XYZ file of C-alpha atoms in Angstrom:
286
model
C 41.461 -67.585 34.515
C 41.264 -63.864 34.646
C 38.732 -62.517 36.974
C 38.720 -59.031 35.091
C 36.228 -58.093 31.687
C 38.163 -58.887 28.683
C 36.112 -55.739 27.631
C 37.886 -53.307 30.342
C 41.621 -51.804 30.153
C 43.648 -50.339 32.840
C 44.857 -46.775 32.257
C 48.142 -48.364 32.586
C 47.960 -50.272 29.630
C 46.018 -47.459 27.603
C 48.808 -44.942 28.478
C 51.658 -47.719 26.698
C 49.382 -47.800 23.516
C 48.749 -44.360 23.160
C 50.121 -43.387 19.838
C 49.711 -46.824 17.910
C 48.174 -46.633 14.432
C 45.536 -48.843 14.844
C 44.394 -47.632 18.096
C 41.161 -45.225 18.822
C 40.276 -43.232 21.617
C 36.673 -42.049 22.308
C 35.308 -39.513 24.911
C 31.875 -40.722 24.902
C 31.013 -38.833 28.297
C 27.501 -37.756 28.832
C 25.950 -36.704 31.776
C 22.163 -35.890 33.238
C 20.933 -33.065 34.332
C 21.282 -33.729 38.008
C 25.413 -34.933 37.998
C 25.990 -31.358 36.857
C 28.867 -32.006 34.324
C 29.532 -30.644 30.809
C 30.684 -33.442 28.668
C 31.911 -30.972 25.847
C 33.712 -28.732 28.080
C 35.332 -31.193 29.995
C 36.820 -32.294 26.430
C 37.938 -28.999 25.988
C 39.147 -28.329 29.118
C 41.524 -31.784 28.779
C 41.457 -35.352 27.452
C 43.166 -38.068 27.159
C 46.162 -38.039 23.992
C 44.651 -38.703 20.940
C 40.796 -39.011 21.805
C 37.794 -37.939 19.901
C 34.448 -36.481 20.925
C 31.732 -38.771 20.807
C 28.337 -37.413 21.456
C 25.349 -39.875 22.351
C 22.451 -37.262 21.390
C 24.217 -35.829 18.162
C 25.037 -39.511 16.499
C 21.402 -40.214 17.123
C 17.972 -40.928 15.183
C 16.798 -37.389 15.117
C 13.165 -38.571 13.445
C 12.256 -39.428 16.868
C 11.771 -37.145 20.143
C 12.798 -40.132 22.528
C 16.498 -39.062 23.272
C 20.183 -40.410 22.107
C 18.132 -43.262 19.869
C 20.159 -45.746 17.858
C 20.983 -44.107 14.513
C 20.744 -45.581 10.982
C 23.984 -47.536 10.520
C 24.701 -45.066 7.344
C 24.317 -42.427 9.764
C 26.341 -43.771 12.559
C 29.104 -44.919 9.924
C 29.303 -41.353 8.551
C 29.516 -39.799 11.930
C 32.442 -42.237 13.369
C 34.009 -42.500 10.090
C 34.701 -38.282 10.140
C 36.448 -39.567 13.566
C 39.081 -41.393 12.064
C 37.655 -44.707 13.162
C 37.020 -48.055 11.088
C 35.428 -51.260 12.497
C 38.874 -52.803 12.191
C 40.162 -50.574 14.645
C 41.066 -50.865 18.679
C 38.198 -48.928 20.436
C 38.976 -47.978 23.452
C 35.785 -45.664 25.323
C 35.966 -43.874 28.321
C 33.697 -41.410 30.032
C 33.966 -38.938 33.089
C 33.591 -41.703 36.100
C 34.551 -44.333 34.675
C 31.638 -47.001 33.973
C 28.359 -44.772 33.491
C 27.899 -43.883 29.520
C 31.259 -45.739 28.000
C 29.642 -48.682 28.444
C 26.532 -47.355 25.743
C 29.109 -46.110 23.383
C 31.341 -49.813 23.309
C 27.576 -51.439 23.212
C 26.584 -49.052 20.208
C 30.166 -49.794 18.400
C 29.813 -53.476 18.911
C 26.562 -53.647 17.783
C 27.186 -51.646 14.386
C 30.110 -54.389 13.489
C 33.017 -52.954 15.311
C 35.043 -56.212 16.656
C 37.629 -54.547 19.313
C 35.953 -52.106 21.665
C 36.909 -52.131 25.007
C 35.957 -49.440 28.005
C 38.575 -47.759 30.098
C 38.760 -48.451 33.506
C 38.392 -45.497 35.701
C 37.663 -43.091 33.211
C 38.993 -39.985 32.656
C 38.465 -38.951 36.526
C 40.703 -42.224 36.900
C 43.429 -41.083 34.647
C 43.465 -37.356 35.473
C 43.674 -38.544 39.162
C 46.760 -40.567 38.621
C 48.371 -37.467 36.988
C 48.635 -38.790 33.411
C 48.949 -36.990 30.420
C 46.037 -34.919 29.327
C 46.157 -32.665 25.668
C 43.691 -29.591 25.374
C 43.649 -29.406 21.282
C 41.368 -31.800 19.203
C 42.307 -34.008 16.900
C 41.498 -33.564 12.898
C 41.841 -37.148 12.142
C 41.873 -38.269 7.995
C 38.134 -39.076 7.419
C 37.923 -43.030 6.874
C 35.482 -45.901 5.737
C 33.976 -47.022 8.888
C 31.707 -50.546 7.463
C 28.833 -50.667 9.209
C 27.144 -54.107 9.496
C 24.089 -53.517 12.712
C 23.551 -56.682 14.778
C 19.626 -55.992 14.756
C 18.965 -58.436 17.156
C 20.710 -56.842 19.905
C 18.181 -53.540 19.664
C 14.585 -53.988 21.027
C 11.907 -51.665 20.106
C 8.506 -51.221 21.509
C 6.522 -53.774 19.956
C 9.028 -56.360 20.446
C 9.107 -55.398 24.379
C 5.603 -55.342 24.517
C 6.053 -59.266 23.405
C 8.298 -60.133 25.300
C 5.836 -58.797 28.136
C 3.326 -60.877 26.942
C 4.671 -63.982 26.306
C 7.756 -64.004 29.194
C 10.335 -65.108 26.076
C 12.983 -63.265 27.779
C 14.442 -61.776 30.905
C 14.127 -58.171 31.775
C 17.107 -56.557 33.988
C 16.188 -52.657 34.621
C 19.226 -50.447 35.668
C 17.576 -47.726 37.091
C 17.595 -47.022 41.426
C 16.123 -49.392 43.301
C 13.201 -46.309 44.007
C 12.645 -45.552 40.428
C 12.126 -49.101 39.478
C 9.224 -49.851 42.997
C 7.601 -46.782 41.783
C 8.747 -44.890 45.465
C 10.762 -42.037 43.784
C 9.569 -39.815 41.422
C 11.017 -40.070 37.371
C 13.567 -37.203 36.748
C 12.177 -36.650 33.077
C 8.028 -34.949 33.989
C 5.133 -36.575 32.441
C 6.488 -39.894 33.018
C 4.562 -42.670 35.484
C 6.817 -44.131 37.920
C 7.198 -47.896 38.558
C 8.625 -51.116 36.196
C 7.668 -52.954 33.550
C 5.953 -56.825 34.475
C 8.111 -59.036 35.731
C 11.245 -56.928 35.728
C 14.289 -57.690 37.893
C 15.720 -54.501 39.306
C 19.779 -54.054 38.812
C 20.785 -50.976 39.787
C 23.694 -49.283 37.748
C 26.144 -48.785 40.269
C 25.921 -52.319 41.451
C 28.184 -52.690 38.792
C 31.271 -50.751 39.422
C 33.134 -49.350 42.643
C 35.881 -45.974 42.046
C 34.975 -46.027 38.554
C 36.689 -49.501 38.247
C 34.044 -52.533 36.622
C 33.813 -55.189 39.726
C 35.372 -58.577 39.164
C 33.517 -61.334 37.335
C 32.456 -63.381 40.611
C 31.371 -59.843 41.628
C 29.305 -59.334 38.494
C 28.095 -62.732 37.966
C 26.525 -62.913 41.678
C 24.735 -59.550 42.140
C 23.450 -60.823 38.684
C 22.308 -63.892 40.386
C 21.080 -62.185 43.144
C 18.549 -60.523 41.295
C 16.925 -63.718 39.921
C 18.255 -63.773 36.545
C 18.905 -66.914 35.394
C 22.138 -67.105 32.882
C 20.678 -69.785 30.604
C 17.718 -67.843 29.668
C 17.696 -64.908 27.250
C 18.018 -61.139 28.691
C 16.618 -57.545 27.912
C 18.415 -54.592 29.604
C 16.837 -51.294 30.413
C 17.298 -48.208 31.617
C 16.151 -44.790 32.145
C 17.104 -43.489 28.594
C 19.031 -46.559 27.108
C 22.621 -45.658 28.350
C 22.712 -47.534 31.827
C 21.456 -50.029 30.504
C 24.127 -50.857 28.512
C 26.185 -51.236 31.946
C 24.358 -54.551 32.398
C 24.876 -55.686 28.624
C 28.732 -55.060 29.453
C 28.172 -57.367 32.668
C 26.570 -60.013 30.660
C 29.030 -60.316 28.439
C 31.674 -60.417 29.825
C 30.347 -63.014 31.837
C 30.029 -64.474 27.935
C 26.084 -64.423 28.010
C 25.785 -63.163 24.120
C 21.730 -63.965 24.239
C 21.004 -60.604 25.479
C 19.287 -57.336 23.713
C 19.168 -53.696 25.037
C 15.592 -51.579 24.994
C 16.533 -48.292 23.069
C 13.524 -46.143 24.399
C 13.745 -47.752 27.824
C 11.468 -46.347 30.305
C 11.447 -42.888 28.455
C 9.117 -43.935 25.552
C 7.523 -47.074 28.096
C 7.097 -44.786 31.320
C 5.275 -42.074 29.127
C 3.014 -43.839 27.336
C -0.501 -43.993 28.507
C -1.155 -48.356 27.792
C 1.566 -49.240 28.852
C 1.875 -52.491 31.465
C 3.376 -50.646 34.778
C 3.434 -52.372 38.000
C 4.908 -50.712 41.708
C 6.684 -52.023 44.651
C 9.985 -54.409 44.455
C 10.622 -57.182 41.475
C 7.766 -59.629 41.160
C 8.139 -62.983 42.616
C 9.028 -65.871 40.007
């Protein structure tokens, strides 16, 4: 049995495909403020054969101020359908380092009825480092039919998290620093209170990966464990903004838990609300 994600490809095995009809490339880079990185330019500058520009906060719900929110699927089909891409497609995602916002973009795919998404391994800091091909021009790819069909149950919104609070129906695994989540280091968006949500298990991000590369399943499944999530019950992931959060959904599944759901506003809309349930200090005993 194969210790690596089924979801992950090498840069070996993307750099055979490239060129195949049925095959998709997506720079889905983003970056915060603080990693001081230009997703666009770094597109410009050079990407990988063949890929597209995907860009969280532009393929977004715009009738909300909470940032890079899950659009309508019309919206998202239009958007990804001017890319060339169907649902029937191989997806393969990348971003800068390797596993920080690729993992949102195959989560976002997947969960608008795309079947074959996958995330590169490494990312494009991976590939340029081994000295593989890189093109400067962007594509103009034929616009398709991309046939939307959104997994609703795999989005939580507000209300539904404030259930889940209440009631303890599922699992909540927060990906932001260790700090952030005990309420010892201050949010980087202002306005926001600092701490995590009741009975929240705290999984930093980069737990998950080391050189860009997603760790092996053992790897994954025990700093899962470690954190007091139990693999038989259902799971919520969050995040800062919603797009490390979708690190731990990749995790999950390809550890084949499929009962889990991500938390679009994440601690954006929770931290800056004023009712909100917010406790301090490290994850709450169970």
């Amino acid at each position: 049995m194969s210790e690596t994600s089924r979801f992950v490809v090498s840069s070996d095995w993307l750099a055979g495909e490239l060129g195949a009809p049925d095959l998709k490339i997506v720079d889905a880079s983003f970056y915060l403020a603080a990693q001081n990185r230009n997703a666009d330019a770094e597109y410009l500058a050079g990407h990988i054969p063949g890929a597209v520009r995907f860009d969280h906060d532009k393929v977004a719900d715009h009738s909300t101020s909470l940032p890079h929110m899950v659009p309508s699927p019309e919206v998202f089909a239009e958007a990804v359908g001017r890319l060339g891409i169907k649902e029937t497609d191989r997806i393969v995602i990348y971003d800068g380092p390797g596993i920080f916002s690729a993992p949102r973009g195959w989560w976002l795919f997947r969960t608008m009825g795309a079947q074959n998404v996958f995330v590169l391994d490494g990312g494009l800091d991976g590939w340029k480092a081994e000295g593989r091909e890189l093109e400067t021009t962007s594509p103009s790819p034929e616009p398709v039919t991309f046939d939307a069909k959104v997994r609703v149950d795999k989005i939580i919104d507000l209300q539904t998290m404030l259930g889940i609070i209440s009631d303890g129906s599922a699992q909540i695994a927060d990906a932001r620093s260790a700090g952030r989540f005990a309420g010892t280091e201050p949010e980087p968006r202002a306005d926001m209170r600092s701490g995590h949500m009741p009975g929240a298990r705290s999984l930093p991000s980069g737990t998950f990966s080391a050189n860009g590369k997603l760790r092996t399943l053992p790897e994954l499944r025990q700093a899962i464990e470690d954190a007091g999530i139990d693999f038989g019950k259902p799971i919520v992931t969050s995040c800062g903004s919603g797009i490390t959060a979708a690190i731990i959904t990749l995790a999950l599944e390809s550890l084949g838990h499929e009962d889990n759901a991500l938390y679009d506003g994440s601690w954006t809309e929770w931290g800056s609300l004023e009712d909100t349930p917010i406790v301090t200090g490290p994850a709450d005993p169970r």
